[in-house]
Every structure is written in structure tokens, then in C-alpha cells.
Short mmCIF file of C-alpha atoms and ligand atoms in Angstrom, two decimals:
data_model
loop_
_atom_site.label_atom_id
_atom_site.label_comp_id
_atom_site.label_asym_id
_atom_site.label_seq_id
_atom_site.Cartn_x
_atom_site.Cartn_y
_atom_site.Cartn_z
CA UNK A 3 16.09 -35.76 31.52
CA UNK A 4 19.81 -35.14 31.00
CA UNK A 5 19.64 -36.82 27.58
CA UNK A 6 17.60 -33.99 26.09
CA UNK A 7 19.92 -31.31 27.46
CA UNK A 8 22.10 -29.43 24.99
CA UNK A 9 24.18 -26.27 25.17
CA UNK A 10 25.05 -23.61 22.62
CA UNK A 11 28.14 -21.44 22.97
CA UNK A 12 28.36 -18.18 21.00
CA UNK A 13 27.94 -14.46 21.41
CA UNK A 14 24.40 -14.19 22.79
CA UNK A 15 22.11 -11.17 22.80
CA UNK A 16 18.50 -10.63 23.81
CA UNK A 17 16.15 -7.75 24.54
CA UNK A 18 14.83 -7.65 28.08
CA UNK A 19 12.83 -4.40 27.98
CA UNK A 20 11.65 -1.64 25.66
CA UNK A 21 14.42 0.95 25.21
CA UNK A 22 11.68 3.60 25.09
CA UNK A 23 10.80 2.72 28.69
CA UNK A 24 14.13 1.89 30.33
CA UNK A 25 16.76 3.47 28.08
CA UNK A 26 19.03 1.60 25.71
CA UNK A 27 21.59 0.23 28.17
CA UNK A 28 19.01 -1.42 30.43
CA UNK A 29 17.08 -2.87 27.50
CA UNK A 30 19.34 -5.79 26.62
CA UNK A 31 21.69 -8.48 27.91
CA UNK A 32 24.79 -9.39 25.95
CA UNK A 33 27.24 -12.21 26.58
CA UNK A 34 30.30 -11.89 24.37
CA UNK A 35 31.15 -15.54 25.06
CA UNK A 36 27.80 -16.87 26.21
CA UNK A 37 26.19 -20.21 26.85
CA UNK A 38 22.56 -21.10 26.27
CA UNK A 39 21.41 -24.35 27.84
CA UNK A 40 18.30 -26.04 26.48
CA UNK A 41 16.38 -28.80 28.18
CA UNK A 42 13.20 -30.48 26.94
CA UNK A 43 12.40 -27.72 24.48
CA UNK A 44 12.89 -24.89 26.97
CA UNK A 45 15.80 -22.70 27.92
CA UNK A 46 17.19 -23.83 31.27
CA UNK A 47 20.16 -21.46 31.64
CA UNK A 48 21.74 -18.43 30.03
CA UNK A 49 24.99 -16.76 31.03
CA UNK A 50 28.70 -16.33 30.50
CA UNK A 51 30.31 -19.49 29.16
CA UNK A 52 33.09 -19.21 31.72
CA UNK A 53 30.58 -19.42 34.58
CA UNK A 54 28.09 -21.94 33.18
CA UNK A 55 30.54 -24.41 31.65
CA UNK A 56 31.96 -25.15 35.08
CA UNK A 57 28.53 -26.27 36.29
CA UNK A 58 27.53 -28.25 33.20
CA UNK A 59 27.69 -32.07 33.49
CA UNK A 60 30.45 -33.44 31.25
CA UNK A 61 28.10 -35.48 29.06
CA UNK A 62 26.08 -32.46 27.85
CA UNK A 63 26.80 -31.85 24.18
CA UNK A 64 27.96 -28.33 23.33
CA UNK A 65 27.65 -26.68 19.91
CA UNK A 66 30.22 -23.92 19.58
CA UNK A 67 29.73 -21.03 17.14
CA UNK A 68 32.80 -18.82 17.48
CA UNK A 69 31.65 -16.44 14.71
CA UNK A 70 27.94 -16.15 15.24
CA UNK A 71 25.34 -14.38 17.34
CA UNK A 72 22.46 -16.18 19.02
CA UNK A 73 19.26 -14.17 19.48
CA UNK A 74 15.66 -15.15 20.16
CA UNK A 75 13.71 -16.31 17.10
CA UNK A 76 12.06 -13.46 15.26
CA UNK A 77 8.36 -12.72 15.63
CA UNK A 78 6.35 -11.58 12.61
CA UNK A 79 3.13 -9.98 13.82
CA UNK A 80 1.54 -9.62 10.39
CA UNK A 81 1.80 -11.85 7.31
CA UNK A 82 -0.53 -13.43 4.73
CA UNK A 83 0.10 -17.08 3.85
CA UNK A 84 -1.98 -17.05 0.62
CA UNK A 85 0.01 -14.10 -0.72
CA UNK A 86 3.29 -16.04 -0.81
CA UNK A 87 3.00 -16.41 -4.57
CA UNK A 88 2.34 -12.76 -5.36
CA UNK A 89 5.15 -10.81 -3.71
CA UNK A 90 6.22 -8.05 -6.06
CA UNK A 91 2.90 -7.38 -7.85
CA UNK A 92 3.49 -4.26 -9.89
CA UNK A 93 2.10 -0.81 -9.94
CA UNK A 94 -0.95 -0.41 -7.66
CA UNK A 95 -1.81 1.02 -4.28
CA UNK A 96 -3.88 -0.85 -1.69
CA UNK A 97 -7.43 -1.03 -3.07
CA UNK A 98 -6.49 -1.65 -6.72
CA UNK A 99 -3.72 -4.01 -5.62
CA UNK A 100 -6.30 -6.08 -3.71
CA UNK A 101 -8.68 -6.29 -6.66
CA UNK A 102 -6.09 -6.78 -9.37
CA UNK A 103 -3.70 -9.20 -7.74
CA UNK A 104 -4.62 -10.32 -4.25
CA UNK A 105 -8.14 -11.65 -4.61
CA UNK A 106 -7.38 -13.78 -7.70
CA UNK A 107 -4.27 -15.18 -5.98
CA UNK A 108 -6.15 -16.02 -2.78
CA UNK A 109 -8.93 -17.75 -4.73
CA UNK A 110 -6.58 -20.66 -5.47
CA UNK A 111 -6.78 -21.71 -1.82
CA UNK A 112 -10.17 -23.30 -2.33
CA UNK A 113 -8.04 -26.25 -3.45
CA UNK A 114 -6.66 -28.19 -0.46
CA UNK A 115 -3.68 -29.50 -2.43
CA UNK A 116 -2.69 -25.96 -3.38
CA UNK A 117 -3.10 -24.83 0.22
CA UNK A 118 -0.92 -27.70 1.46
CA UNK A 119 1.80 -26.93 -1.06
CA UNK A 120 1.93 -23.22 -0.27
CA UNK A 121 1.77 -23.81 3.50
CA UNK A 122 4.88 -25.94 3.18
CA UNK A 123 6.74 -23.29 1.15
CA UNK A 124 5.55 -20.56 3.53
CA UNK A 125 6.72 -22.30 6.71
CA UNK A 126 10.09 -23.16 5.19
CA UNK A 127 10.46 -19.52 4.20
CA UNK A 128 9.62 -18.29 7.72
CA UNK A 129 12.20 -20.64 9.24
CA UNK A 130 14.87 -19.85 6.62
CA UNK A 131 14.48 -16.24 7.70
CA UNK A 132 14.67 -17.00 11.42
CA UNK A 133 11.00 -16.34 12.13
CA UNK A 134 9.79 -18.78 14.77
CA UNK A 135 6.38 -17.23 15.52
CA UNK A 136 4.01 -15.45 13.17
CA UNK A 137 0.49 -14.06 13.30
CA UNK A 138 -0.86 -15.27 10.00
CA UNK A 139 -3.80 -14.40 7.76
CA UNK A 140 -5.19 -17.37 5.85
CA UNK A 141 -7.55 -16.95 2.92
CA UNK A 142 -11.33 -17.05 3.27
CA UNK A 143 -11.10 -20.83 2.90
CA UNK A 144 -10.68 -22.96 6.05
CA UNK A 145 -8.42 -25.17 3.89
CA UNK A 146 -5.66 -22.52 4.11
CA UNK A 147 -5.67 -22.56 7.91
CA UNK A 148 -5.91 -26.35 8.15
CA UNK A 149 -2.91 -26.63 5.84
CA UNK A 150 -0.92 -24.11 7.84
CA UNK A 151 -1.66 -25.51 11.28
CA UNK A 152 -1.05 -29.10 10.18
CA UNK A 153 2.40 -28.14 8.85
CA UNK A 154 3.22 -26.00 11.93
CA UNK A 155 2.12 -28.75 14.30
CA UNK A 156 4.54 -31.24 12.75
CA UNK A 157 7.44 -28.97 13.72
CA UNK A 158 5.98 -28.00 17.10
CA UNK A 159 6.03 -24.31 16.16
CA UNK A 160 4.35 -21.55 18.15
CA UNK A 161 2.06 -20.04 15.53
CA UNK A 162 -1.16 -18.03 15.39
CA UNK A 163 -3.51 -17.97 12.40
CA UNK A 164 -7.06 -17.47 11.30
CA UNK A 165 -9.38 -17.79 8.35
CA UNK A 166 -10.26 -14.46 6.74
CA UNK A 167 -13.84 -13.35 7.30
CA UNK A 168 -15.16 -11.27 4.39
CA UNK A 169 -18.76 -11.11 3.29
CA UNK A 170 -18.90 -8.02 1.08
CA UNK A 171 -16.97 -5.79 -1.34
CA UNK A 172 -14.96 -8.69 -2.70
CA UNK A 173 -15.59 -11.05 -5.64
CA UNK A 174 -18.32 -13.66 -5.12
CA UNK A 175 -15.80 -16.45 -5.49
CA UNK A 176 -14.01 -15.17 -2.39
CA UNK A 177 -16.74 -14.18 0.03
CA UNK A 178 -18.29 -16.08 2.90
CA UNK A 179 -21.42 -15.03 4.80
CA UNK A 180 -21.66 -13.71 8.32
CA UNK A 181 -23.07 -17.04 9.44
CA UNK A 182 -20.71 -19.32 7.51
CA UNK A 183 -17.68 -17.31 8.63
CA UNK A 184 -18.79 -17.72 12.23
CA UNK A 185 -19.32 -21.46 11.83
CA UNK A 186 -16.11 -22.07 9.88
CA UNK A 187 -14.06 -20.05 12.37
CA UNK A 188 -15.63 -21.92 15.26
CA UNK A 189 -14.81 -25.29 13.72
CA UNK A 190 -11.18 -24.20 13.24
CA UNK A 191 -11.00 -22.93 16.83
CA UNK A 192 -12.31 -26.24 18.14
CA UNK A 193 -9.85 -28.17 16.02
CA UNK A 194 -6.67 -26.14 16.52
CA UNK A 195 -6.77 -23.50 19.26
CA UNK A 196 -4.54 -24.60 22.15
CA UNK A 197 -3.30 -27.69 20.34
CA UNK A 198 0.46 -27.92 20.97
CA UNK A 199 1.75 -24.38 20.54
CA UNK A 200 -0.98 -23.25 18.13
CA UNK A 201 -3.42 -20.42 18.72
CA UNK A 202 -6.38 -19.13 16.70
CA UNK A 203 -6.99 -15.54 15.60
CA UNK A 204 -10.44 -14.28 14.59
CA UNK A 205 -9.64 -12.56 11.28
CA UNK A 206 -12.06 -10.03 9.76
CA UNK A 207 -10.00 -8.85 6.75
CA UNK A 208 -10.76 -5.14 7.28
CA UNK A 209 -13.88 -3.08 7.92
CA UNK A 210 -14.78 -2.54 4.22
CA UNK A 211 -15.11 -6.29 3.51
CA UNK A 212 -17.31 -7.14 6.48
CA UNK A 213 -20.97 -6.34 7.06
CA UNK A 214 -22.03 -5.14 10.50
CA UNK A 215 -23.50 -8.63 11.03
CA UNK A 216 -20.15 -10.26 10.38
CA UNK A 217 -18.28 -7.85 12.66
CA UNK A 218 -20.85 -8.58 15.37
CA UNK A 219 -20.23 -12.32 15.06
CA UNK A 220 -16.45 -11.78 15.10
CA UNK A 221 -16.91 -9.97 18.42
CA UNK A 222 -19.14 -12.79 19.63
CA UNK A 223 -16.42 -15.38 18.98
CA UNK A 224 -14.03 -13.34 21.10
CA UNK A 225 -16.52 -13.37 23.95
CA UNK A 226 -17.15 -17.10 23.62
CA UNK A 227 -13.43 -17.93 23.73
CA UNK A 228 -11.66 -15.29 25.83
CA UNK A 229 -8.10 -16.32 24.95
CA UNK A 230 -8.50 -16.02 21.19
CA UNK A 231 -6.57 -13.48 19.14
CA UNK A 232 -8.10 -10.94 16.76
CA UNK A 233 -6.24 -9.61 13.73
CA UNK A 234 -7.28 -7.12 11.08
CA UNK A 235 -6.03 -4.09 9.12
CA UNK A 236 -6.45 -0.42 9.96
CA UNK A 237 -5.66 3.01 8.50
CA UNK A 238 -3.16 1.84 5.94
CA UNK A 239 -4.16 3.98 2.98
CA UNK A 240 -5.98 7.33 2.66
CA UNK A 241 -8.55 6.09 0.11
CA UNK A 242 -9.27 3.10 2.35
CA UNK A 243 -9.95 5.44 5.28
CA UNK A 244 -12.39 7.53 3.21
CA UNK A 245 -14.15 4.34 2.13
CA UNK A 246 -14.58 3.21 5.74
CA UNK A 247 -16.07 6.61 6.60
CA UNK A 248 -18.57 6.22 3.73
CA UNK A 249 -19.48 2.66 4.72
CA UNK A 250 -19.87 3.42 8.44
CA UNK A 251 -21.03 7.07 8.58
CA UNK A 252 -22.47 6.55 12.05
CA UNK A 253 -19.04 5.84 13.55
CA UNK A 254 -16.48 8.47 14.65
CA UNK A 255 -13.70 7.00 12.52
CA UNK A 256 -11.97 3.82 11.41
CA UNK A 257 -10.90 2.58 14.85
CA UNK A 258 -14.33 3.36 16.26
CA UNK A 259 -15.83 0.81 13.84
CA UNK A 260 -13.75 -1.96 15.41
CA UNK A 261 -14.32 -0.53 18.87
CA UNK A 262 -18.09 -0.56 18.36
CA UNK A 263 -18.02 -4.26 17.46
CA UNK A 264 -15.84 -5.01 20.51
CA UNK A 265 -12.80 -6.07 18.56
CA UNK A 266 -10.23 -4.17 20.62
CA UNK A 267 -8.36 -5.87 23.43
CA UNK A 268 -5.17 -7.37 24.76
CA UNK A 269 -4.94 -10.02 22.06
CA UNK A 270 -5.97 -7.77 19.16
CA UNK A 271 -3.39 -6.83 16.55
CA UNK A 272 -4.08 -4.12 13.99
CA UNK A 273 -1.85 -4.10 10.93
CA UNK A 274 -0.35 -0.84 9.64
CA UNK A 275 -1.98 2.07 11.49
CA UNK A 276 0.02 4.42 9.27
CA UNK A 277 -2.57 7.18 9.47
CA UNK A 278 -3.85 6.73 13.02
CA UNK A 279 -4.52 9.95 14.91
CA UNK A 280 -3.47 10.72 18.45
CA UNK A 281 -6.85 9.78 19.96
CA UNK A 282 -6.88 6.45 18.15
CA UNK A 283 -3.39 5.59 19.45
CA UNK A 284 -4.57 6.47 22.94
CA UNK A 285 -7.63 4.23 22.62
CA UNK A 286 -5.59 1.33 21.24
CA UNK A 287 -3.17 1.65 24.14
CA UNK A 288 -5.98 1.95 26.68
CA UNK A 289 -7.51 -1.33 25.51
CA UNK A 290 -4.16 -3.13 25.42
CA UNK A 291 -4.38 -3.59 21.64
CA UNK A 292 -1.25 -3.75 19.48
CA UNK A 293 -0.19 -2.45 16.08
CA UNK A 294 1.94 -4.30 13.54
CA UNK A 295 4.44 -1.97 11.87
CA UNK A 296 5.03 -3.21 8.31
CA UNK A 297 7.63 -0.96 6.69
CA UNK A 298 8.37 -2.87 3.48
CA UNK A 299 4.67 -3.07 2.72
CA UNK A 300 3.98 0.57 3.56
CA UNK A 301 6.76 1.63 1.20
CA UNK A 302 5.90 -0.87 -1.54
CA UNK A 303 2.21 0.12 -1.68
CA UNK A 304 3.04 3.79 -1.14
CA UNK A 305 0.82 3.78 1.95
CA UNK A 306 2.83 6.13 4.14
CA UNK A 307 5.23 6.29 7.06
CA UNK A 308 4.34 4.71 10.41
CA UNK A 309 4.75 7.14 13.30
CA UNK A 310 6.59 5.02 15.88
CA UNK A 311 7.36 7.95 18.22
CA UNK A 312 3.62 8.66 18.50
CA UNK A 313 2.98 5.01 19.39
CA UNK A 314 5.77 5.17 21.98
CA UNK A 315 4.29 8.33 23.47
CA UNK A 316 1.08 6.40 24.13
CA UNK A 317 2.91 3.25 25.33
CA UNK A 318 1.13 1.39 22.56
CA UNK A 319 2.40 -2.16 21.96
CA UNK A 320 4.06 -2.38 18.56
CA UNK A 321 5.34 -5.47 16.78
CA UNK A 322 7.00 -5.82 13.41
CA UNK A 323 5.26 -7.31 10.38
CA UNK A 324 6.50 -8.36 6.98
CA UNK A 325 2.97 -8.22 5.50
CA UNK A 326 3.90 -10.62 2.72
CA UNK A 327 2.70 -10.25 -0.12
CA UNK A 328 2.41 -6.42 0.02
CA UNK A 329 5.64 -6.58 1.96
CA UNK A 330 8.67 -7.52 -0.08
CA UNK A 331 10.69 -9.74 2.24
CA UNK A 332 10.13 -12.60 4.68
CA UNK A 333 13.22 -11.41 6.55
CA UNK A 334 12.68 -9.39 9.70
CA UNK A 335 16.31 -8.25 9.41
CA UNK A 336 15.50 -6.81 6.02
CA UNK A 337 12.27 -5.39 7.42
CA UNK A 338 14.27 -3.58 10.12
CA UNK A 339 16.53 -2.12 7.46
CA UNK A 340 13.45 -0.52 5.91
CA UNK A 341 12.02 0.44 9.31
CA UNK A 342 15.18 2.44 9.96
CA UNK A 343 14.69 4.34 6.70
CA UNK A 344 11.02 5.00 7.49
CA UNK A 345 12.17 6.66 10.73
CA UNK A 346 14.91 8.60 8.94
CA UNK A 347 12.33 10.06 6.54
CA UNK A 348 10.49 11.41 9.59
CA UNK A 349 13.60 12.84 11.20
CA UNK A 350 13.58 10.11 13.85
CA UNK A 351 16.02 7.37 14.79
CA UNK A 352 15.57 3.66 15.23
CA UNK A 353 18.38 2.36 17.44
CA UNK A 354 19.65 -1.18 16.83
CA UNK A 355 18.41 -2.20 20.27
CA UNK A 356 14.92 -0.83 19.65
CA UNK A 357 15.00 -2.75 16.38
CA UNK A 358 15.97 -5.95 18.15
CA UNK A 359 13.18 -5.30 20.64
CA UNK A 360 10.60 -4.85 17.86
CA UNK A 361 11.61 -8.10 16.14
CA UNK A 362 11.59 -10.15 19.36
CA UNK A 363 10.28 -9.07 22.78
CA UNK A 364 8.12 -6.26 21.36
CA UNK A 365 6.40 -8.77 19.07
CA UNK A 366 6.00 -11.18 21.98
CA UNK A 367 4.40 -8.43 24.07
CA UNK A 368 2.09 -7.46 21.23
CA UNK A 369 0.96 -11.10 21.25
CA UNK A 370 0.93 -11.39 25.07
CA UNK A 371 3.42 -14.23 24.84
CA UNK A 372 6.40 -12.61 26.55
CA UNK A 373 6.48 -15.31 29.24
CA UNK A 374 7.00 -17.91 26.47
CA UNK A 375 8.89 -16.32 23.57
CA UNK A 376 10.81 -13.19 22.57
CA UNK A 377 13.68 -13.48 25.08
CA UNK A 378 16.19 -16.13 26.12
CA UNK A 379 15.18 -16.10 29.77
CA UNK A 380 15.29 -19.53 31.43
CA UNK A 381 11.85 -21.11 31.43
CA UNK A 382 10.85 -19.78 28.01
CA UNK A 383 10.52 -21.83 24.81
CA UNK A 384 13.86 -22.63 23.15
CA UNK A 385 13.02 -20.74 19.93
CA UNK A 386 16.24 -19.08 18.78
CA UNK A 387 18.42 -18.30 15.79
CA UNK A 388 22.11 -18.45 15.03
CA UNK A 389 23.21 -15.49 12.91
CA UNK A 390 26.38 -15.99 10.90
CA UNK A 391 28.91 -13.13 10.95
CA UNK A 392 30.40 -14.49 7.72
CA UNK A 393 27.14 -15.01 5.83
CA UNK A 394 28.37 -12.97 2.86
CA UNK A 395 31.81 -11.60 1.96
CA UNK A 396 30.61 -8.03 2.47
CA UNK A 397 29.03 -8.77 5.86
CA UNK A 398 32.19 -10.54 6.99
CA UNK A 399 34.40 -7.65 5.90
CA UNK A 400 32.09 -4.97 7.26
CA UNK A 401 31.75 -6.63 10.66
CA UNK A 402 35.52 -6.66 11.07
CA UNK A 403 35.28 -2.87 11.31
CA UNK A 404 32.54 -2.98 13.95
CA UNK A 405 33.67 -1.84 17.39
CA UNK A 406 30.93 -3.11 19.66
CA UNK A 407 27.71 -5.12 19.76
CA UNK A 408 25.58 -2.05 18.91
CA UNK A 409 27.46 -1.55 15.67
CA UNK A 410 27.51 -5.28 14.91
CA UNK A 411 23.78 -5.47 15.45
CA UNK A 412 23.08 -2.47 13.27
CA UNK A 413 25.19 -3.84 10.42
CA UNK A 414 23.44 -7.23 10.73
CA UNK A 415 20.14 -5.41 10.32
CA UNK A 416 21.34 -3.31 7.42
CA UNK A 417 23.08 -6.01 5.39
CA UNK A 418 21.32 -9.07 6.79
CA UNK A 419 18.63 -11.26 5.28
CA UNK A 420 17.87 -14.98 4.95
CA UNK A 421 21.54 -15.72 4.22
CA UNK A 422 22.46 -14.43 7.67
CA UNK A 423 20.38 -17.11 9.39
CA UNK A 424 22.66 -20.12 9.81
CA UNK A 425 20.26 -22.13 11.96
CA UNK A 426 16.80 -21.81 13.40
CA UNK A 427 15.66 -23.75 16.46
CA UNK A 428 12.07 -24.22 17.60
CA UNK A 429 11.27 -25.85 20.95
CA UNK A 430 14.93 -26.84 21.08
CA UNK A 431 14.87 -28.69 17.76
CA UNK A 432 16.74 -27.61 14.62
CA UNK A 433 14.09 -26.59 12.06
CA UNK A 434 16.35 -24.85 9.57
CA UNK A 435 20.00 -25.28 8.65
CA UNK A 436 21.40 -23.02 5.90
N1 GUN B 518 -6.16 -4.53 3.74
C1 GUN B 518 -7.10 -5.47 3.54
N2 GUN B 518 -6.57 -6.60 3.04
C2 GUN B 518 -5.26 -6.38 2.93
C3 GUN B 518 -4.17 -7.20 2.49
O1 GUN B 518 -4.31 -8.35 2.09
N3 GUN B 518 -2.94 -6.61 2.53
C4 GUN B 518 -2.75 -5.35 2.98
N4 GUN B 518 -1.51 -4.86 2.99
N5 GUN B 518 -3.75 -4.58 3.39
C5 GUN B 518 -5.00 -5.08 3.38
ZN1 ZN B 519 -1.86 -7.40 5.59
#
């Protein structure tokens, strides 16, 4: 239908492979004066403006951004909706932070009106920051997931979420039971999974807050519905790891707990993995599981430094996560700024193109959605962002000194944040305008 066709002219950049596998130069495509053509919510063409404009029917409307960069929408592989209101909770590390701040904050989601209000704020915040897909933790209450999916469906977003399962080691007001968590998850799956661009993720919070019975039922859901996701946390904090060893003495280690309950697999995403050992990385890679690297959270909670080179050595899929509310920014640009510093502290380097990969195609691969999102290849969903070179006076001035797209990209990631995102498009529709 020619009427739904629209074209966007700007500098255009996307990742097409992991720089760790193909080298930096082969990992991206860049069109200094590019054209992106969108038809019925999908990308129908991408190339040099000079070549594509000649073929474009005269009636197709063209938006021209002479001072902006179009990239795929960002993909956040780990974030908590019910922690939107508690970013910046002072002073604690993981386990005390959960008890002091997180559990009381999440308890408010028993109230559907509260859940609806926060879901609306949360989705606006994702889109303001250029995030078009996220893998989202709800609270223990199905209300949180219903609120989120209902809001995401209205905008035809590609989103993944699940209700937290937690039946021990948390306050009574916030626990379910193995059986109720199974039933509630199942009802949410039946209602939302596969509806529009929505997908469900079975969500045991982390090993310490689930009984063996609950972990067994989480695994059972994955067998009953083979295309479901699974999300949880792993090896974030040293005290947490000791606690898991005490709770599951019969298992070899933290990952082995999840392995035993059959929670590893191609659609399983484990948040953090800061203290994973070599064998655990190998096992994650072998099962096709992915890890969400959450630098702002790992620094904020003092959890440690994620070892990306070790993950690369094992060809482990890694995505980027904000981990709001332990993370301190919804912006994946800002998250990449911190990721760079995490690598610096380990004597390693994070190239701008690896960063772009992590925030887009790497996230899509972690979620097994690379045929739909994460690049600007024709045929994929038209989820993209327009990044403004003049978003702030400093960015504008600094970019004038940049000599090539590598430098431009790195500066965008170092100085960029929500202000950098001029527009966000999902399925070809504008869903945020700064
Ligand atoms: N481990 C278990 N629950 C959580 C959570 O809500 N946030 C983080 N960062 N780690 C966790
Ligand atoms: Zn988390």
C-alpha cells in the first residue's frame, strides 16, 4: 500500500555482526547520506540516498534530518517496571537493598491503578530514551504485567515481560506459592503471549526466593510452551552467591541450580553474571542462554565488574540491561558510557561499534529476535531512533571536532542520554518526539 510508505533521510548506521567475531570494519553499515524506507510497519529499503531516491515514487513523503543519526531502536535486556519509583535508593548492596527498598516499593503493585499509572510512566520513559524493546520484570502481582502489556499493546511495541515468581525469603505480603505462581503465569501467558508483538517470560526472581517446587514448575511452563522466555538473576553479588550455596548445598554452584531445574536455553536471559566462572560461561554458551550486562547497576550496588572478554571467549550471547531501579538510567547511551568505564577498570576496551552492537543487534540475538529487530535490514520491524547531533550545546560543539563515524558514535555514547533521542519509531509509527 503506497499510502503507508514513508522515507527517512539522514546519516544511518546499524550493526550487522558482532565485532568480536568479524572484526570492527565488517560489523557495521554506515550511510553518510542514507535513506530508510518504511512500509506497513516494516523496513522495505535501506541504502544511499543518492541511489534510493531515484527509485522512490514521487508521492512518498520524505523526512530529512540533516544533523541526525538514525540507528535501530535500543534493546534493554534487563529492567524492572515496579522499580521505576525507587531509582537512587541510598547506601545498600544487593540483599539489604532488596529488603530495605525494593520489596516495599514493589508491594504497591497489588493495586491495579498504581500498576497502570507506573506502566504508563515506564513505557514513556523507555521510548524517551530510544528503547523500543525491553525484557521486563513485573512484580509478583499479575496486575503489573497486565498493566504493562495493555500499555505496550496500544503502541504496538515489541516487548517481553513476566510476573515475578517468589515463594520464600521475602515478606509475606510479596510472596506467591509454587502453585499460584504457576497458575498466575499460565493465565498471563494465555492472555498475552503472541498477542501483537508481545511475548511472555517466565520470571523466577532468583534462586534464593524460590523453593525447589517453584523452580520445578517454572521449568514445567517452559516445556509446556516452548517459545516462552525465561529471565532471572545470577551471580551478581558475593553474599548472594554464598547464600545460594547454603540454600542448595546439593548443587555444584549457582548456575547449576538453574540448570538442574531446566531453566537454561535459547530464550533464557540471566541478569548480571558478574562473578560467573569460566565453566559457567561455557555452560551458558553451550545451552544458547544469554547474559544481560548491567553496568550502571553493578556500579551502583557495588556488585563488581562484568567480564565481557570472558563472555566473548565463550561466544556467549550478551545484551545490555539498565536494571532500573538498581541501575541509575533508562538510557542505553548512558549505560554504554558506564560499560566503557567498567571495561577500562579491567584494562579492556569497549569499541564504539561493539557498544552499538550490544545495545541493538547483540540484544536482539540474546532474545533470539534478530530476524525482527536490532538492525535496519529490509524485512525487519521499523523500530528505530533519530539521534540529534545538536541535542545539547556541548554535544553539538564536541561533535564538530569528530573526524569520522567511529568518533561521532563514541561521543554520542559518552555525552548522550534521553536528550539525544529526537524521535523514536515503533512499527513505523512515531511513539516519541522530544
Ligand atoms: N536479584 C534479585 N532481585 C533483584 C532485583 O530486583 N534487582 C537486582 N539488581 N538484583 C536482584
Ligand atoms: Zn534486576
